[in-house]
mmCIF file of C-alpha atoms in Angstrom:
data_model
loop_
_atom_site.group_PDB
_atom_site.id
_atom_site.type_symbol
_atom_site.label_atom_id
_atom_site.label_comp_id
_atom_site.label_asym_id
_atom_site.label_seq_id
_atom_site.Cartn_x
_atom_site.Cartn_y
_atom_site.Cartn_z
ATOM 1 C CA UNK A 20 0.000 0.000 0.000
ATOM 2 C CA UNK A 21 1.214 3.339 -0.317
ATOM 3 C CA UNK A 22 1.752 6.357 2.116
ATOM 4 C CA UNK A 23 -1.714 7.840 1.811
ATOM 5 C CA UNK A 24 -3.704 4.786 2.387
ATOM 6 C CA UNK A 25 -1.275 3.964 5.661
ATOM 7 C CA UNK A 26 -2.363 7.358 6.232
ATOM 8 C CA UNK A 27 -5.998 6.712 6.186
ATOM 9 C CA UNK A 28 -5.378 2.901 8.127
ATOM 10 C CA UNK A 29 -3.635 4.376 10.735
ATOM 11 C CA UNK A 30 -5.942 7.575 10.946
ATOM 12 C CA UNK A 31 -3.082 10.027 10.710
ATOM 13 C CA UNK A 32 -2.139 12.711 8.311
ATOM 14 C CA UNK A 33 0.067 11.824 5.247
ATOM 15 C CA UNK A 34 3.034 13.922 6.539
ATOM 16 C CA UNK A 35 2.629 11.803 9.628
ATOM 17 C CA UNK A 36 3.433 8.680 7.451
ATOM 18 C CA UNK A 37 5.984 10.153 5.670
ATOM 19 C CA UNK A 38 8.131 11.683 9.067
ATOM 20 C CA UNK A 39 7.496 8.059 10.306
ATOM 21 C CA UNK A 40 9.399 6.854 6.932
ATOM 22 C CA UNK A 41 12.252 9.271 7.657
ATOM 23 C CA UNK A 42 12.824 8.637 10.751
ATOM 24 C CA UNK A 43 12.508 5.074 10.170
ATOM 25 C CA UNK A 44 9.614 4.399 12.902
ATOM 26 C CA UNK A 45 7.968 2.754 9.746
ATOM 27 C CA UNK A 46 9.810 0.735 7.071
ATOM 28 C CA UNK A 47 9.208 1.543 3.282
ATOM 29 C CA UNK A 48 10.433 1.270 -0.088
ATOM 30 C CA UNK A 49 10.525 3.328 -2.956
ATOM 31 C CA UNK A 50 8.644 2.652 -5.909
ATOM 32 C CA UNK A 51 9.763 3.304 -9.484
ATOM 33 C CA UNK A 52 7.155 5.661 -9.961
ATOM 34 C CA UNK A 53 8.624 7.737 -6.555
ATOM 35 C CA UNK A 54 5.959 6.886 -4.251
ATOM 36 C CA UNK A 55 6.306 5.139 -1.148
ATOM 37 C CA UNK A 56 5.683 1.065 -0.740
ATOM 38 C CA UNK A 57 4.286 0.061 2.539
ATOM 39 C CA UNK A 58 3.771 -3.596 3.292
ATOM 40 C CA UNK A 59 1.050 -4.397 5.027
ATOM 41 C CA UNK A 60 2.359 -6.346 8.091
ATOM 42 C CA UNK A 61 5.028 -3.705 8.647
ATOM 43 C CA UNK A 62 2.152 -1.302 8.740
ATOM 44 C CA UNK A 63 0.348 -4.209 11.402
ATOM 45 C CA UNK A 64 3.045 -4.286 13.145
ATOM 46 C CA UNK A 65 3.628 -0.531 13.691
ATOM 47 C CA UNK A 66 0.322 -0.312 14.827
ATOM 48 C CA UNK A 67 0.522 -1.735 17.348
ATOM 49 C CA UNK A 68 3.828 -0.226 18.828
ATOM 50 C CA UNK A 69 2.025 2.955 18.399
ATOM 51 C CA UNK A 70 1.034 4.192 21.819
ATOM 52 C CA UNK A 71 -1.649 6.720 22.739
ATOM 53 C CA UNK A 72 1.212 9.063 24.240
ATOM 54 C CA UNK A 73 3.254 8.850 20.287
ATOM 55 C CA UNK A 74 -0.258 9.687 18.938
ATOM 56 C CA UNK A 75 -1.021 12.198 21.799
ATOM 57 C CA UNK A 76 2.608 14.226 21.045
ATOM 58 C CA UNK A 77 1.838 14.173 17.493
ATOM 59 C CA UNK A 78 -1.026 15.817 17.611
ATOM 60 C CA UNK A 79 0.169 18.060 20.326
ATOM 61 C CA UNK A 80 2.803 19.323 17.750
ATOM 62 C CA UNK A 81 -0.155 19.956 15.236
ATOM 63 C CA UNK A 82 -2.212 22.175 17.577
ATOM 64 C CA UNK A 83 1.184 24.017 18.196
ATOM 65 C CA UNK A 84 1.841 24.537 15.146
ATOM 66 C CA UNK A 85 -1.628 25.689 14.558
ATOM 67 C CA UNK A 86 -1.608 28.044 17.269
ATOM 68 C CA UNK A 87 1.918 29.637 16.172
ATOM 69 C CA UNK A 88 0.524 30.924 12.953
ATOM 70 C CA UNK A 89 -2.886 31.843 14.087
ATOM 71 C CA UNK A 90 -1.409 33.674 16.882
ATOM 72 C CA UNK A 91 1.134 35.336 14.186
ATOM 73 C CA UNK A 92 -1.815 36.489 11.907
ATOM 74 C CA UNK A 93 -3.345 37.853 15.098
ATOM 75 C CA UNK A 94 -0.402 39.878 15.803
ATOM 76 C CA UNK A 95 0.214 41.222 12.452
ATOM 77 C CA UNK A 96 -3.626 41.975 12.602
ATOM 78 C CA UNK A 97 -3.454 43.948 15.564
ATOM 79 C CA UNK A 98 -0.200 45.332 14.307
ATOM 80 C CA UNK A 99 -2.092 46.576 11.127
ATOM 81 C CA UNK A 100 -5.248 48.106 12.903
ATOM 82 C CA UNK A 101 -3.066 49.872 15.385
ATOM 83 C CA UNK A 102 -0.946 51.898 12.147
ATOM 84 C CA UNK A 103 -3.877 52.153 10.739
ATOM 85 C CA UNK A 104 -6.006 54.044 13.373
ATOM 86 C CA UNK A 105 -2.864 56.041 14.631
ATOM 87 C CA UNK A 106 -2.435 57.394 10.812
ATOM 88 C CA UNK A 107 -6.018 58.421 10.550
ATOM 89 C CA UNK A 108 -5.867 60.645 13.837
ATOM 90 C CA UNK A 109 -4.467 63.714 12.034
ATOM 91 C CA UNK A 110 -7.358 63.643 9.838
ATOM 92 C CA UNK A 111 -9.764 64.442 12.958
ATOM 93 C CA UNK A 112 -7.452 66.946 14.501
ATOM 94 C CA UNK A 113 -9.789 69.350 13.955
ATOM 95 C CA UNK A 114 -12.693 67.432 15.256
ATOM 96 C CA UNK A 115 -12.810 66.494 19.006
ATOM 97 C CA UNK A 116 -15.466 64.606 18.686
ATOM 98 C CA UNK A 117 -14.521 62.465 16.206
ATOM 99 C CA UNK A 118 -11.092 62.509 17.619
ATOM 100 C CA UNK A 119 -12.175 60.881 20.644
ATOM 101 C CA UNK A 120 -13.751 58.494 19.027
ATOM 102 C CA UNK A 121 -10.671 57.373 17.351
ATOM 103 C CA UNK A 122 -8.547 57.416 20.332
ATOM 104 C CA UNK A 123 -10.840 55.213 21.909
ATOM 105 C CA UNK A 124 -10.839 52.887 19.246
ATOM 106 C CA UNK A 125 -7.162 53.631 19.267
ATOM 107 C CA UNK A 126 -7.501 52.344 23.118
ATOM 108 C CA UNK A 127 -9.271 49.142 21.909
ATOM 109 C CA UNK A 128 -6.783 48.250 18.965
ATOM 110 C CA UNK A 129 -4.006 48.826 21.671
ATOM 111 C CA UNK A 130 -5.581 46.131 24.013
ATOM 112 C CA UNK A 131 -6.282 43.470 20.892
ATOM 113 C CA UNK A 132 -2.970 43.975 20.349
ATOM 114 C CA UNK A 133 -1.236 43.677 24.088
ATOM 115 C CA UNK A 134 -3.920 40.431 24.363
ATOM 116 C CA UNK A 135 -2.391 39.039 21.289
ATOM 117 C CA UNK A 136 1.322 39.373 22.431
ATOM 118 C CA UNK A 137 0.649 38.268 26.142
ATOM 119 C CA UNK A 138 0.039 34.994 24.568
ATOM 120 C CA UNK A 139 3.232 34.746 23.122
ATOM 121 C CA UNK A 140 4.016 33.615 26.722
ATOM 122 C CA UNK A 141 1.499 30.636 26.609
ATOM 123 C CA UNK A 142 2.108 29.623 23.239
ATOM 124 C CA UNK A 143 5.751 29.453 24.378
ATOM 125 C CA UNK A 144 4.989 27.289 27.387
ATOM 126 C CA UNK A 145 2.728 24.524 25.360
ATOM 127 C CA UNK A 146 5.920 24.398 22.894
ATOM 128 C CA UNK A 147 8.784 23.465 26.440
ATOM 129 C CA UNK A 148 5.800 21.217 27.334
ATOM 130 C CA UNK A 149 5.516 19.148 24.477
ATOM 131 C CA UNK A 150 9.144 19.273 24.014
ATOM 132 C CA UNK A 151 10.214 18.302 27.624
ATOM 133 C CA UNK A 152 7.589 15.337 26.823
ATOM 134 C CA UNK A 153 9.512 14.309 23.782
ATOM 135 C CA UNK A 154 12.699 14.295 25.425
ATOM 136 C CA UNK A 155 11.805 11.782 28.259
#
């Protein structure tokens, strides 16, 4: 069989078959065509070495990776909308009213984007988690 029906056995992603190729937690061939060759009992008998904590840190490293670049499209969001509303104040100079207005949505933008770089600090401590649990 090849890599993307192990895939689909095993119920992981097909760059979860393929790391497990490279790193030779699975054995494999290549074909002539370039595709991987997966035997059927080696793919057994991988199975059922795989423990719930292997499947557990993989998927761990998924939702961090995840997180990383949602959190880094939240920051250069907030980034954004922060330039953005600071350049539009010296249009309203003139107008207190409407100056005030943007200052306070100045205020807001500020705290999206303080929110968004506090968690810098707890995306950093899921990553020495899962990686003190891959070390052990």
């Amino acid at each position: 069989m090849n890599a993307k029906e192990a895939s689909i056995m095993l119920g992981v992603h097909y760059k979860t078959i393929l790391n497990m190729i490279n790193d030779g937690r699975l054995a494999a061939t290549k074909t002539d065509s370039g595709d991987w060759e997966i035997s059927e009992s080696d793919l057994a008998a991988r199975e059922q070495r795989i423990e719930d904590k292997e499947f557990s840190a993989i998927y761990t490293h998924m939702a961090v990776q995840m997180i990383e670049k949602e959190h880094g499209r939240a920051i250069k969001a907030a980034r954004e909308d922060l330039l953005f509303i600071a350049r539009s104040l010296v249009k309203y100079a003139d107008s207190p009213n409407e100056f005030i207005q943007h200052i306070k949505r100045l205020e807001r933008a500020l705290d999206a984007y303080k929110a968004a770089e506090a968690f810098i600090y707890t995306v950093e401590s899921i990553r020495k988690q899962l990686d003190a649990g891959g070390q052990r």
